[in-house]
């Protein structure tokens, strides 16, 4: 059996050991060295080219992708000592009773322990129902914050447990409630109001700029979990019916330098990963989400 092994950037350092393990099991291994951004980003074309019998992607929970080549998702868990940093967080949470708890798949196995620890310290803790793309309650993805939205009305604030700010920003923008990011690796805490304000400001600015835009480029990614040509075609039709020029721009990985070469385009529309728009500073032109196109059309009509 020939296997295509795929890992996100943070786990590529483990690729050789994982490949050796698979080879000891009698498998032939080919390692993808392309960037991998999530469970949505399966290297199907690479698997086809090397005639792989199976794709094994490490690091992410299963993602709903249709593929003739079997896909095996191997989740990566990182158990960490959390009591010290959660005790630190409790000081920040003194004014809040009802806490919404969210994390990534990396720490989902410890969510129950963290919940129990918070409850023993007087908090009422809620773990939300996951959305369509996430697998676990309390889990958030860059494109799925259902675990936040499902309990927003029940809680006073949210606590995100995990490294970095990528997932924390997505969670914070999905709610108006206070949002505390707790990083168990750096052992630091960060209230996300400033990041939320910045992202909401970006969206408002993009909407205002798009109102006067004439030429639109609709970004459509061929990544298996992001490919949305049907929506791209629908948006193109909507824009044209409302007096705008629109063309579909198809790619695998969004290259910002390449987008900047489309000098005639006034505004981009993103149908791929919803977090792409946050890199607007690299594009120098407004980037709208799908729902925001509908908003500018409604505004124009009124």
mmCIF file with all atom_site columns, C-alpha atoms in Angstrom, residues 43-238:
data_model
loop_
_atom_site.group_PDB
_atom_site.id
_atom_site.type_symbol
_atom_site.label_atom_id
_atom_site.label_alt_id
_atom_site.label_comp_id
_atom_site.label_asym_id
_atom_site.label_entity_id
_atom_site.label_seq_id
_atom_site.pdbx_PDB_ins_code
_atom_site.Cartn_x
_atom_site.Cartn_y
_atom_site.Cartn_z
_atom_site.occupancy
_atom_site.B_iso_or_equiv
_atom_site.pdbx_formal_charge
_atom_site.auth_seq_id
_atom_site.auth_comp_id
_atom_site.auth_asym_id
_atom_site.auth_atom_id
_atom_site.pdbx_PDB_model_num
ATOM 1   C CA . UNK A 1 43  ? -3.584  16.961 -0.780  1.00 0.00 ? 43  UNK A CA 1
ATOM 2   C CA . UNK A 1 44  ? -5.858  15.094 -3.174  1.00 0.00 ? 44  UNK A CA 1
ATOM 3   C CA . UNK A 1 45  ? -4.048  16.106 -6.360  1.00 0.00 ? 45  UNK A CA 1
ATOM 4   C CA . UNK A 1 46  ? -0.680  15.031 -4.939  1.00 0.00 ? 46  UNK A CA 1
ATOM 5   C CA . UNK A 1 47  ? -2.237  11.728 -3.888  1.00 0.00 ? 47  UNK A CA 1
ATOM 6   C CA . UNK A 1 48  ? -3.592  11.170 -7.393  1.00 0.00 ? 48  UNK A CA 1
ATOM 7   C CA . UNK A 1 49  ? -0.270  12.030 -9.037  1.00 0.00 ? 49  UNK A CA 1
ATOM 8   C CA . UNK A 1 50  ? 1.709   9.577  -6.889  1.00 0.00 ? 50  UNK A CA 1
ATOM 9   C CA . UNK A 1 51  ? -1.088  6.983  -7.125  1.00 0.00 ? 51  UNK A CA 1
ATOM 10  C CA . UNK A 1 52  ? -1.529  6.779  -3.361  1.00 0.00 ? 52  UNK A CA 1
ATOM 11  C CA . UNK A 1 53  ? -3.943  4.180  -2.012  1.00 0.00 ? 53  UNK A CA 1
ATOM 12  C CA . UNK A 1 54  ? -4.612  6.230  1.113   1.00 0.00 ? 54  UNK A CA 1
ATOM 13  C CA . UNK A 1 55  ? -4.049  9.718  2.503   1.00 0.00 ? 55  UNK A CA 1
ATOM 14  C CA . UNK A 1 56  ? -3.076  10.027 6.157   1.00 0.00 ? 56  UNK A CA 1
ATOM 15  C CA . UNK A 1 57  ? -3.360  13.541 7.536   1.00 0.00 ? 57  UNK A CA 1
ATOM 16  C CA . UNK A 1 58  ? -1.955  14.148 10.997  1.00 0.00 ? 58  UNK A CA 1
ATOM 17  C CA . UNK A 1 59  ? -3.034  16.900 13.336  1.00 0.00 ? 59  UNK A CA 1
ATOM 18  C CA . UNK A 1 60  ? -6.680  17.563 12.527  1.00 0.00 ? 60  UNK A CA 1
ATOM 19  C CA . UNK A 1 61  ? -10.063 16.106 13.359  1.00 0.00 ? 61  UNK A CA 1
ATOM 20  C CA . UNK A 1 62  ? -12.074 14.543 10.499  1.00 0.00 ? 62  UNK A CA 1
ATOM 21  C CA . UNK A 1 63  ? -13.420 17.038 7.974   1.00 0.00 ? 63  UNK A CA 1
ATOM 22  C CA . UNK A 1 64  ? -16.363 16.332 5.637   1.00 0.00 ? 64  UNK A CA 1
ATOM 23  C CA . UNK A 1 65  ? -14.604 15.801 2.284   1.00 0.00 ? 65  UNK A CA 1
ATOM 24  C CA . UNK A 1 66  ? -15.694 13.639 -0.642  1.00 0.00 ? 66  UNK A CA 1
ATOM 25  C CA . UNK A 1 67  ? -12.813 11.627 -2.058  1.00 0.00 ? 67  UNK A CA 1
ATOM 26  C CA . UNK A 1 68  ? -12.339 8.420  -4.015  1.00 0.00 ? 68  UNK A CA 1
ATOM 27  C CA . UNK A 1 69  ? -9.026  7.976  -2.216  1.00 0.00 ? 69  UNK A CA 1
ATOM 28  C CA . UNK A 1 70  ? -9.623  6.960  1.427   1.00 0.00 ? 70  UNK A CA 1
ATOM 29  C CA . UNK A 1 71  ? -8.609  9.643  3.923   1.00 0.00 ? 71  UNK A CA 1
ATOM 30  C CA . UNK A 1 72  ? -7.478  8.835  7.449   1.00 0.00 ? 72  UNK A CA 1
ATOM 31  C CA . UNK A 1 73  ? -7.397  11.723 9.906   1.00 0.00 ? 73  UNK A CA 1
ATOM 32  C CA . UNK A 1 74  ? -5.073  11.177 12.856  1.00 0.00 ? 74  UNK A CA 1
ATOM 33  C CA . UNK A 1 75  ? -5.747  13.716 15.580  1.00 0.00 ? 75  UNK A CA 1
ATOM 34  C CA . UNK A 1 76  ? -2.802  15.175 17.452  1.00 0.00 ? 76  UNK A CA 1
ATOM 35  C CA . UNK A 1 77  ? -3.250  15.755 21.168  1.00 0.00 ? 77  UNK A CA 1
ATOM 36  C CA . UNK A 1 78  ? -0.932  17.727 23.425  1.00 0.00 ? 78  UNK A CA 1
ATOM 37  C CA . UNK A 1 79  ? -1.664  17.131 27.122  1.00 0.00 ? 79  UNK A CA 1
ATOM 38  C CA . UNK A 1 80  ? -0.380  20.089 29.136  1.00 0.00 ? 80  UNK A CA 1
ATOM 39  C CA . UNK A 1 81  ? -0.264  21.121 32.764  1.00 0.00 ? 81  UNK A CA 1
ATOM 40  C CA . UNK A 1 82  ? -3.081  23.629 32.969  1.00 0.00 ? 82  UNK A CA 1
ATOM 41  C CA . UNK A 1 83  ? -3.777  24.365 36.643  1.00 0.00 ? 83  UNK A CA 1
ATOM 42  C CA . UNK A 1 84  ? -1.184  27.101 37.005  1.00 0.00 ? 84  UNK A CA 1
ATOM 43  C CA . UNK A 1 85  ? -2.380  29.127 34.023  1.00 0.00 ? 85  UNK A CA 1
ATOM 44  C CA . UNK A 1 86  ? -6.068  28.508 34.792  1.00 0.00 ? 86  UNK A CA 1
ATOM 45  C CA . UNK A 1 87  ? -5.519  29.764 38.348  1.00 0.00 ? 87  UNK A CA 1
ATOM 46  C CA . UNK A 1 88  ? -4.061  32.873 36.760  1.00 0.00 ? 88  UNK A CA 1
ATOM 47  C CA . UNK A 1 89  ? -7.134  33.126 34.529  1.00 0.00 ? 89  UNK A CA 1
ATOM 48  C CA . UNK A 1 90  ? -9.477  32.834 37.515  1.00 0.00 ? 90  UNK A CA 1
ATOM 49  C CA . UNK A 1 91  ? -8.159  36.159 38.787  1.00 0.00 ? 91  UNK A CA 1
ATOM 50  C CA . UNK A 1 92  ? -9.206  37.746 35.489  1.00 0.00 ? 92  UNK A CA 1
ATOM 51  C CA . UNK A 1 93  ? -12.603 36.067 35.683  1.00 0.00 ? 93  UNK A CA 1
ATOM 52  C CA . UNK A 1 94  ? -13.554 37.337 39.144  1.00 0.00 ? 94  UNK A CA 1
ATOM 53  C CA . UNK A 1 95  ? -16.455 39.396 37.810  1.00 0.00 ? 95  UNK A CA 1
ATOM 54  C CA . UNK A 1 96  ? -17.908 36.558 35.736  1.00 0.00 ? 96  UNK A CA 1
ATOM 55  C CA . UNK A 1 97  ? -19.958 33.594 36.923  1.00 0.00 ? 97  UNK A CA 1
ATOM 56  C CA . UNK A 1 98  ? -21.019 31.785 33.733  1.00 0.00 ? 98  UNK A CA 1
ATOM 57  C CA . UNK A 1 99  ? -18.088 30.801 31.533  1.00 0.00 ? 99  UNK A CA 1
ATOM 58  C CA . UNK A 1 100 ? -18.175 29.419 27.991  1.00 0.00 ? 100 UNK A CA 1
ATOM 59  C CA . UNK A 1 101 ? -15.208 27.071 27.479  1.00 0.00 ? 101 UNK A CA 1
ATOM 60  C CA . UNK A 1 102 ? -13.729 26.426 24.014  1.00 0.00 ? 102 UNK A CA 1
ATOM 61  C CA . UNK A 1 103 ? -10.515 24.926 22.651  1.00 0.00 ? 103 UNK A CA 1
ATOM 62  C CA . UNK A 1 104 ? -8.942  23.194 19.637  1.00 0.00 ? 104 UNK A CA 1
ATOM 63  C CA . UNK A 1 105 ? -8.691  19.476 18.883  1.00 0.00 ? 105 UNK A CA 1
ATOM 64  C CA . UNK A 1 106 ? -5.162  19.591 20.313  1.00 0.00 ? 106 UNK A CA 1
ATOM 65  C CA . UNK A 1 107 ? -6.552  20.048 23.842  1.00 0.00 ? 107 UNK A CA 1
ATOM 66  C CA . UNK A 1 108 ? -10.069 18.636 23.503  1.00 0.00 ? 108 UNK A CA 1
ATOM 67  C CA . UNK A 1 109 ? -9.112  15.631 25.626  1.00 0.00 ? 109 UNK A CA 1
ATOM 68  C CA . UNK A 1 110 ? -8.491  17.890 28.630  1.00 0.00 ? 110 UNK A CA 1
ATOM 69  C CA . UNK A 1 111 ? -11.626 19.994 28.260  1.00 0.00 ? 111 UNK A CA 1
ATOM 70  C CA . UNK A 1 112 ? -13.490 17.989 30.901  1.00 0.00 ? 112 UNK A CA 1
ATOM 71  C CA . UNK A 1 113 ? -10.657 18.393 33.410  1.00 0.00 ? 113 UNK A CA 1
ATOM 72  C CA . UNK A 1 114 ? -10.443 22.141 32.825  1.00 0.00 ? 114 UNK A CA 1
ATOM 73  C CA . UNK A 1 115 ? -14.218 22.454 33.144  1.00 0.00 ? 115 UNK A CA 1
ATOM 74  C CA . UNK A 1 116 ? -14.155 20.573 36.436  1.00 0.00 ? 116 UNK A CA 1
ATOM 75  C CA . UNK A 1 117 ? -11.328 22.707 37.787  1.00 0.00 ? 117 UNK A CA 1
ATOM 76  C CA . UNK A 1 118 ? -13.203 25.915 36.970  1.00 0.00 ? 118 UNK A CA 1
ATOM 77  C CA . UNK A 1 119 ? -16.385 24.572 38.545  1.00 0.00 ? 119 UNK A CA 1
ATOM 78  C CA . UNK A 1 120 ? -14.551 23.614 41.737  1.00 0.00 ? 120 UNK A CA 1
ATOM 79  C CA . UNK A 1 121 ? -13.490 27.235 41.876  1.00 0.00 ? 121 UNK A CA 1
ATOM 80  C CA . UNK A 1 122 ? -17.036 28.544 41.808  1.00 0.00 ? 122 UNK A CA 1
ATOM 81  C CA . UNK A 1 123 ? -17.719 28.960 38.092  1.00 0.00 ? 123 UNK A CA 1
ATOM 82  C CA . UNK A 1 124 ? -20.657 27.627 36.114  1.00 0.00 ? 124 UNK A CA 1
ATOM 83  C CA . UNK A 1 125 ? -19.126 26.315 32.899  1.00 0.00 ? 125 UNK A CA 1
ATOM 84  C CA . UNK A 1 126 ? -20.828 25.746 29.549  1.00 0.00 ? 126 UNK A CA 1
ATOM 85  C CA . UNK A 1 127 ? -19.419 23.742 26.642  1.00 0.00 ? 127 UNK A CA 1
ATOM 86  C CA . UNK A 1 128 ? -21.195 24.532 23.384  1.00 0.00 ? 128 UNK A CA 1
ATOM 87  C CA . UNK A 1 129 ? -22.506 22.288 20.645  1.00 0.00 ? 129 UNK A CA 1
ATOM 88  C CA . UNK A 1 130 ? -20.051 22.031 17.770  1.00 0.00 ? 130 UNK A CA 1
ATOM 89  C CA . UNK A 1 131 ? -20.910 23.245 14.269  1.00 0.00 ? 131 UNK A CA 1
ATOM 90  C CA . UNK A 1 132 ? -21.088 21.325 10.986  1.00 0.00 ? 132 UNK A CA 1
ATOM 91  C CA . UNK A 1 133 ? -17.339 21.072 10.399  1.00 0.00 ? 133 UNK A CA 1
ATOM 92  C CA . UNK A 1 134 ? -15.976 20.510 13.907  1.00 0.00 ? 134 UNK A CA 1
ATOM 93  C CA . UNK A 1 135 ? -16.184 17.062 15.492  1.00 0.00 ? 135 UNK A CA 1
ATOM 94  C CA . UNK A 1 136 ? -16.342 17.762 19.229  1.00 0.00 ? 136 UNK A CA 1
ATOM 95  C CA . UNK A 1 137 ? -18.451 19.923 21.491  1.00 0.00 ? 137 UNK A CA 1
ATOM 96  C CA . UNK A 1 138 ? -16.333 22.837 22.660  1.00 0.00 ? 138 UNK A CA 1
ATOM 97  C CA . UNK A 1 139 ? -14.040 22.582 19.625  1.00 0.00 ? 139 UNK A CA 1
ATOM 98  C CA . UNK A 1 140 ? -13.571 25.553 17.315  1.00 0.00 ? 140 UNK A CA 1
ATOM 99  C CA . UNK A 1 141 ? -11.986 25.710 13.880  1.00 0.00 ? 141 UNK A CA 1
ATOM 100 C CA . UNK A 1 142 ? -10.978 28.677 11.780  1.00 0.00 ? 142 UNK A CA 1
ATOM 101 C CA . UNK A 1 143 ? -14.187 28.115 9.811   1.00 0.00 ? 143 UNK A CA 1
ATOM 102 C CA . UNK A 1 144 ? -16.459 26.752 12.561  1.00 0.00 ? 144 UNK A CA 1
ATOM 103 C CA . UNK A 1 145 ? -17.278 28.642 15.745  1.00 0.00 ? 145 UNK A CA 1
ATOM 104 C CA . UNK A 1 146 ? -20.554 26.879 16.449  1.00 0.00 ? 146 UNK A CA 1
ATOM 105 C CA . UNK A 1 147 ? -19.318 25.985 19.943  1.00 0.00 ? 147 UNK A CA 1
ATOM 106 C CA . UNK A 1 148 ? -19.252 29.718 20.687  1.00 0.00 ? 148 UNK A CA 1
ATOM 107 C CA . UNK A 1 149 ? -22.509 30.752 19.056  1.00 0.00 ? 149 UNK A CA 1
ATOM 108 C CA . UNK A 1 150 ? -24.536 27.884 20.526  1.00 0.00 ? 150 UNK A CA 1
ATOM 109 C CA . UNK A 1 151 ? -24.052 29.108 24.115  1.00 0.00 ? 151 UNK A CA 1
ATOM 110 C CA . UNK A 1 152 ? -23.535 32.845 23.655  1.00 0.00 ? 152 UNK A CA 1
ATOM 111 C CA . UNK A 1 153 ? -26.813 33.755 25.351  1.00 0.00 ? 153 UNK A CA 1
ATOM 112 C CA . UNK A 1 154 ? -26.087 31.505 28.349  1.00 0.00 ? 154 UNK A CA 1
ATOM 113 C CA . UNK A 1 155 ? -22.683 32.857 29.394  1.00 0.00 ? 155 UNK A CA 1
ATOM 114 C CA . UNK A 1 156 ? -21.116 36.013 30.780  1.00 0.00 ? 156 UNK A CA 1
ATOM 115 C CA . UNK A 1 157 ? -17.818 35.516 28.947  1.00 0.00 ? 157 UNK A CA 1
ATOM 116 C CA . UNK A 1 158 ? -15.705 32.966 27.087  1.00 0.00 ? 158 UNK A CA 1
ATOM 117 C CA . UNK A 1 159 ? -12.401 31.291 27.890  1.00 0.00 ? 159 UNK A CA 1
ATOM 118 C CA . UNK A 1 160 ? -10.370 29.893 24.993  1.00 0.00 ? 160 UNK A CA 1
ATOM 119 C CA . UNK A 1 161 ? -7.675  27.388 25.979  1.00 0.00 ? 161 UNK A CA 1
ATOM 120 C CA . UNK A 1 162 ? -4.953  26.912 23.377  1.00 0.00 ? 162 UNK A CA 1
ATOM 121 C CA . UNK A 1 163 ? -1.763  28.200 21.810  1.00 0.00 ? 163 UNK A CA 1
ATOM 122 C CA . UNK A 1 164 ? -1.603  31.279 19.594  1.00 0.00 ? 164 UNK A CA 1
ATOM 123 C CA . UNK A 1 165 ? -4.350  33.695 18.651  1.00 0.00 ? 165 UNK A CA 1
ATOM 124 C CA . UNK A 1 166 ? -5.642  32.335 15.335  1.00 0.00 ? 166 UNK A CA 1
ATOM 125 C CA . UNK A 1 167 ? -8.561  30.393 16.812  1.00 0.00 ? 167 UNK A CA 1
ATOM 126 C CA . UNK A 1 168 ? -9.065  32.923 19.600  1.00 0.00 ? 168 UNK A CA 1
ATOM 127 C CA . UNK A 1 169 ? -9.627  35.738 17.094  1.00 0.00 ? 169 UNK A CA 1
ATOM 128 C CA . UNK A 1 170 ? -12.222 33.683 15.232  1.00 0.00 ? 170 UNK A CA 1
ATOM 129 C CA . UNK A 1 171 ? -14.047 32.885 18.454  1.00 0.00 ? 171 UNK A CA 1
ATOM 130 C CA . UNK A 1 172 ? -13.936 36.457 19.722  1.00 0.00 ? 172 UNK A CA 1
ATOM 131 C CA . UNK A 1 173 ? -15.368 37.882 16.502  1.00 0.00 ? 173 UNK A CA 1
ATOM 132 C CA . UNK A 1 174 ? -18.277 35.415 16.687  1.00 0.00 ? 174 UNK A CA 1
ATOM 133 C CA . UNK A 1 175 ? -19.604 36.925 19.922  1.00 0.00 ? 175 UNK A CA 1
ATOM 134 C CA . UNK A 1 176 ? -20.060 40.251 21.653  1.00 0.00 ? 176 UNK A CA 1
ATOM 135 C CA . UNK A 1 177 ? -19.255 38.710 25.036  1.00 0.00 ? 177 UNK A CA 1
ATOM 136 C CA . UNK A 1 178 ? -15.822 39.249 26.677  1.00 0.00 ? 178 UNK A CA 1
ATOM 137 C CA . UNK A 1 179 ? -13.347 36.678 25.363  1.00 0.00 ? 179 UNK A CA 1
ATOM 138 C CA . UNK A 1 180 ? -10.223 35.598 27.263  1.00 0.00 ? 180 UNK A CA 1
ATOM 139 C CA . UNK A 1 181 ? -7.485  33.649 25.460  1.00 0.00 ? 181 UNK A CA 1
ATOM 140 C CA . UNK A 1 182 ? -5.415  31.402 27.732  1.00 0.00 ? 182 UNK A CA 1
ATOM 141 C CA . UNK A 1 183 ? -2.166  30.111 26.224  1.00 0.00 ? 183 UNK A CA 1
ATOM 142 C CA . UNK A 1 184 ? -0.859  27.061 28.162  1.00 0.00 ? 184 UNK A CA 1
ATOM 143 C CA . UNK A 1 185 ? 2.492   27.116 26.352  1.00 0.00 ? 185 UNK A CA 1
ATOM 144 C CA . UNK A 1 186 ? 3.425   30.760 26.895  1.00 0.00 ? 186 UNK A CA 1
ATOM 145 C CA . UNK A 1 187 ? 1.359   30.808 30.115  1.00 0.00 ? 187 UNK A CA 1
ATOM 146 C CA . UNK A 1 188 ? -0.112  34.174 29.266  1.00 0.00 ? 188 UNK A CA 1
ATOM 147 C CA . UNK A 1 189 ? -3.620  35.613 29.091  1.00 0.00 ? 189 UNK A CA 1
ATOM 148 C CA . UNK A 1 190 ? -5.127  38.050 26.637  1.00 0.00 ? 190 UNK A CA 1
ATOM 149 C CA . UNK A 1 191 ? -8.531  39.692 26.478  1.00 0.00 ? 191 UNK A CA 1
ATOM 150 C CA . UNK A 1 192 ? -9.496  39.809 22.810  1.00 0.00 ? 192 UNK A CA 1
ATOM 151 C CA . UNK A 1 193 ? -11.419 43.101 22.627  1.00 0.00 ? 193 UNK A CA 1
ATOM 152 C CA . UNK A 1 194 ? -8.724  44.881 20.623  1.00 0.00 ? 194 UNK A CA 1
ATOM 153 C CA . UNK A 1 195 ? -8.461  42.073 18.054  1.00 0.00 ? 195 UNK A CA 1
ATOM 154 C CA . UNK A 1 196 ? -12.258 41.966 17.773  1.00 0.00 ? 196 UNK A CA 1
ATOM 155 C CA . UNK A 1 197 ? -12.440 45.736 17.292  1.00 0.00 ? 197 UNK A CA 1
ATOM 156 C CA . UNK A 1 198 ? -9.752  45.610 14.619  1.00 0.00 ? 198 UNK A CA 1
ATOM 157 C CA . UNK A 1 199 ? -11.465 42.828 12.658  1.00 0.00 ? 199 UNK A CA 1
ATOM 158 C CA . UNK A 1 200 ? -14.899 44.446 12.866  1.00 0.00 ? 200 UNK A CA 1
ATOM 159 C CA . UNK A 1 201 ? -13.338 47.717 11.720  1.00 0.00 ? 201 UNK A CA 1
ATOM 160 C CA . UNK A 1 202 ? -11.774 45.922 8.770   1.00 0.00 ? 202 UNK A CA 1
ATOM 161 C CA . UNK A 1 203 ? -15.124 44.471 7.773   1.00 0.00 ? 203 UNK A CA 1
ATOM 162 C CA . UNK A 1 204 ? -16.855 47.833 8.005   1.00 0.00 ? 204 UNK A CA 1
ATOM 163 C CA . UNK A 1 205 ? -14.100 49.490 5.973   1.00 0.00 ? 205 UNK A CA 1
ATOM 164 C CA . UNK A 1 206 ? -14.298 46.774 3.320   1.00 0.00 ? 206 UNK A CA 1
ATOM 165 C CA . UNK A 1 207 ? -18.057 47.230 3.041   1.00 0.00 ? 207 UNK A CA 1
ATOM 166 C CA . UNK A 1 208 ? -17.760 50.987 2.624   1.00 0.00 ? 208 UNK A CA 1
ATOM 167 C CA . UNK A 1 209 ? -15.036 50.629 -0.013  1.00 0.00 ? 209 UNK A CA 1
ATOM 168 C CA . UNK A 1 210 ? -17.032 47.989 -1.866  1.00 0.00 ? 210 UNK A CA 1
ATOM 169 C CA . UNK A 1 211 ? -20.034 50.296 -2.247  1.00 0.00 ? 211 UNK A CA 1
ATOM 170 C CA . UNK A 1 212 ? -18.168 52.282 -4.909  1.00 0.00 ? 212 UNK A CA 1
ATOM 171 C CA . UNK A 1 213 ? -16.282 49.337 -6.432  1.00 0.00 ? 213 UNK A CA 1
ATOM 172 C CA . UNK A 1 214 ? -17.025 48.495 -10.050 1.00 0.00 ? 214 UNK A CA 1
ATOM 173 C CA . UNK A 1 215 ? -14.853 45.449 -10.763 1.00 0.00 ? 215 UNK A CA 1
ATOM 174 C CA . UNK A 1 216 ? -14.982 42.396 -8.473  1.00 0.00 ? 216 UNK A CA 1
ATOM 175 C CA . UNK A 1 217 ? -12.714 39.338 -8.379  1.00 0.00 ? 217 UNK A CA 1
ATOM 176 C CA . UNK A 1 218 ? -14.354 36.296 -6.779  1.00 0.00 ? 218 UNK A CA 1
ATOM 177 C CA . UNK A 1 219 ? -11.744 34.016 -5.178  1.00 0.00 ? 219 UNK A CA 1
ATOM 178 C CA . UNK A 1 220 ? -12.461 30.289 -5.480  1.00 0.00 ? 220 UNK A CA 1
ATOM 179 C CA . UNK A 1 221 ? -9.978  27.824 -3.977  1.00 0.00 ? 221 UNK A CA 1
ATOM 180 C CA . UNK A 1 222 ? -9.629  24.268 -5.277  1.00 0.00 ? 222 UNK A CA 1
ATOM 181 C CA . UNK A 1 223 ? -8.691  22.971 -1.814  1.00 0.00 ? 223 UNK A CA 1
ATOM 182 C CA . UNK A 1 224 ? -11.148 20.079 -1.266  1.00 0.00 ? 224 UNK A CA 1
ATOM 183 C CA . UNK A 1 225 ? -12.771 21.464 1.879   1.00 0.00 ? 225 UNK A CA 1
ATOM 184 C CA . UNK A 1 226 ? -12.932 25.021 0.543   1.00 0.00 ? 226 UNK A CA 1
ATOM 185 C CA . UNK A 1 227 ? -13.983 24.563 -3.096  1.00 0.00 ? 227 UNK A CA 1
ATOM 186 C CA . UNK A 1 228 ? -17.224 26.469 -3.631  1.00 0.00 ? 228 UNK A CA 1
ATOM 187 C CA . UNK A 1 229 ? -17.680 27.131 -7.343  1.00 0.00 ? 229 UNK A CA 1
ATOM 188 C CA . UNK A 1 230 ? -21.473 27.050 -7.049  1.00 0.00 ? 230 UNK A CA 1
ATOM 189 C CA . UNK A 1 231 ? -21.412 29.973 -4.606  1.00 0.00 ? 231 UNK A CA 1
ATOM 190 C CA . UNK A 1 232 ? -18.824 31.821 -6.707  1.00 0.00 ? 232 UNK A CA 1
ATOM 191 C CA . UNK A 1 233 ? -21.044 31.561 -9.799  1.00 0.00 ? 233 UNK A CA 1
ATOM 192 C CA . UNK A 1 234 ? -24.073 32.690 -7.799  1.00 0.00 ? 234 UNK A CA 1
ATOM 193 C CA . UNK A 1 235 ? -22.212 35.767 -6.525  1.00 0.00 ? 235 UNK A CA 1
ATOM 194 C CA . UNK A 1 236 ? -20.969 36.593 -10.014 1.00 0.00 ? 236 UNK A CA 1
ATOM 195 C CA . UNK A 1 237 ? -24.557 36.553 -11.286 1.00 0.00 ? 237 UNK A CA 1
ATOM 196 C CA . UNK A 1 238 ? -25.781 38.715 -8.398  1.00 0.00 ? 238 UNK A CA 1
#
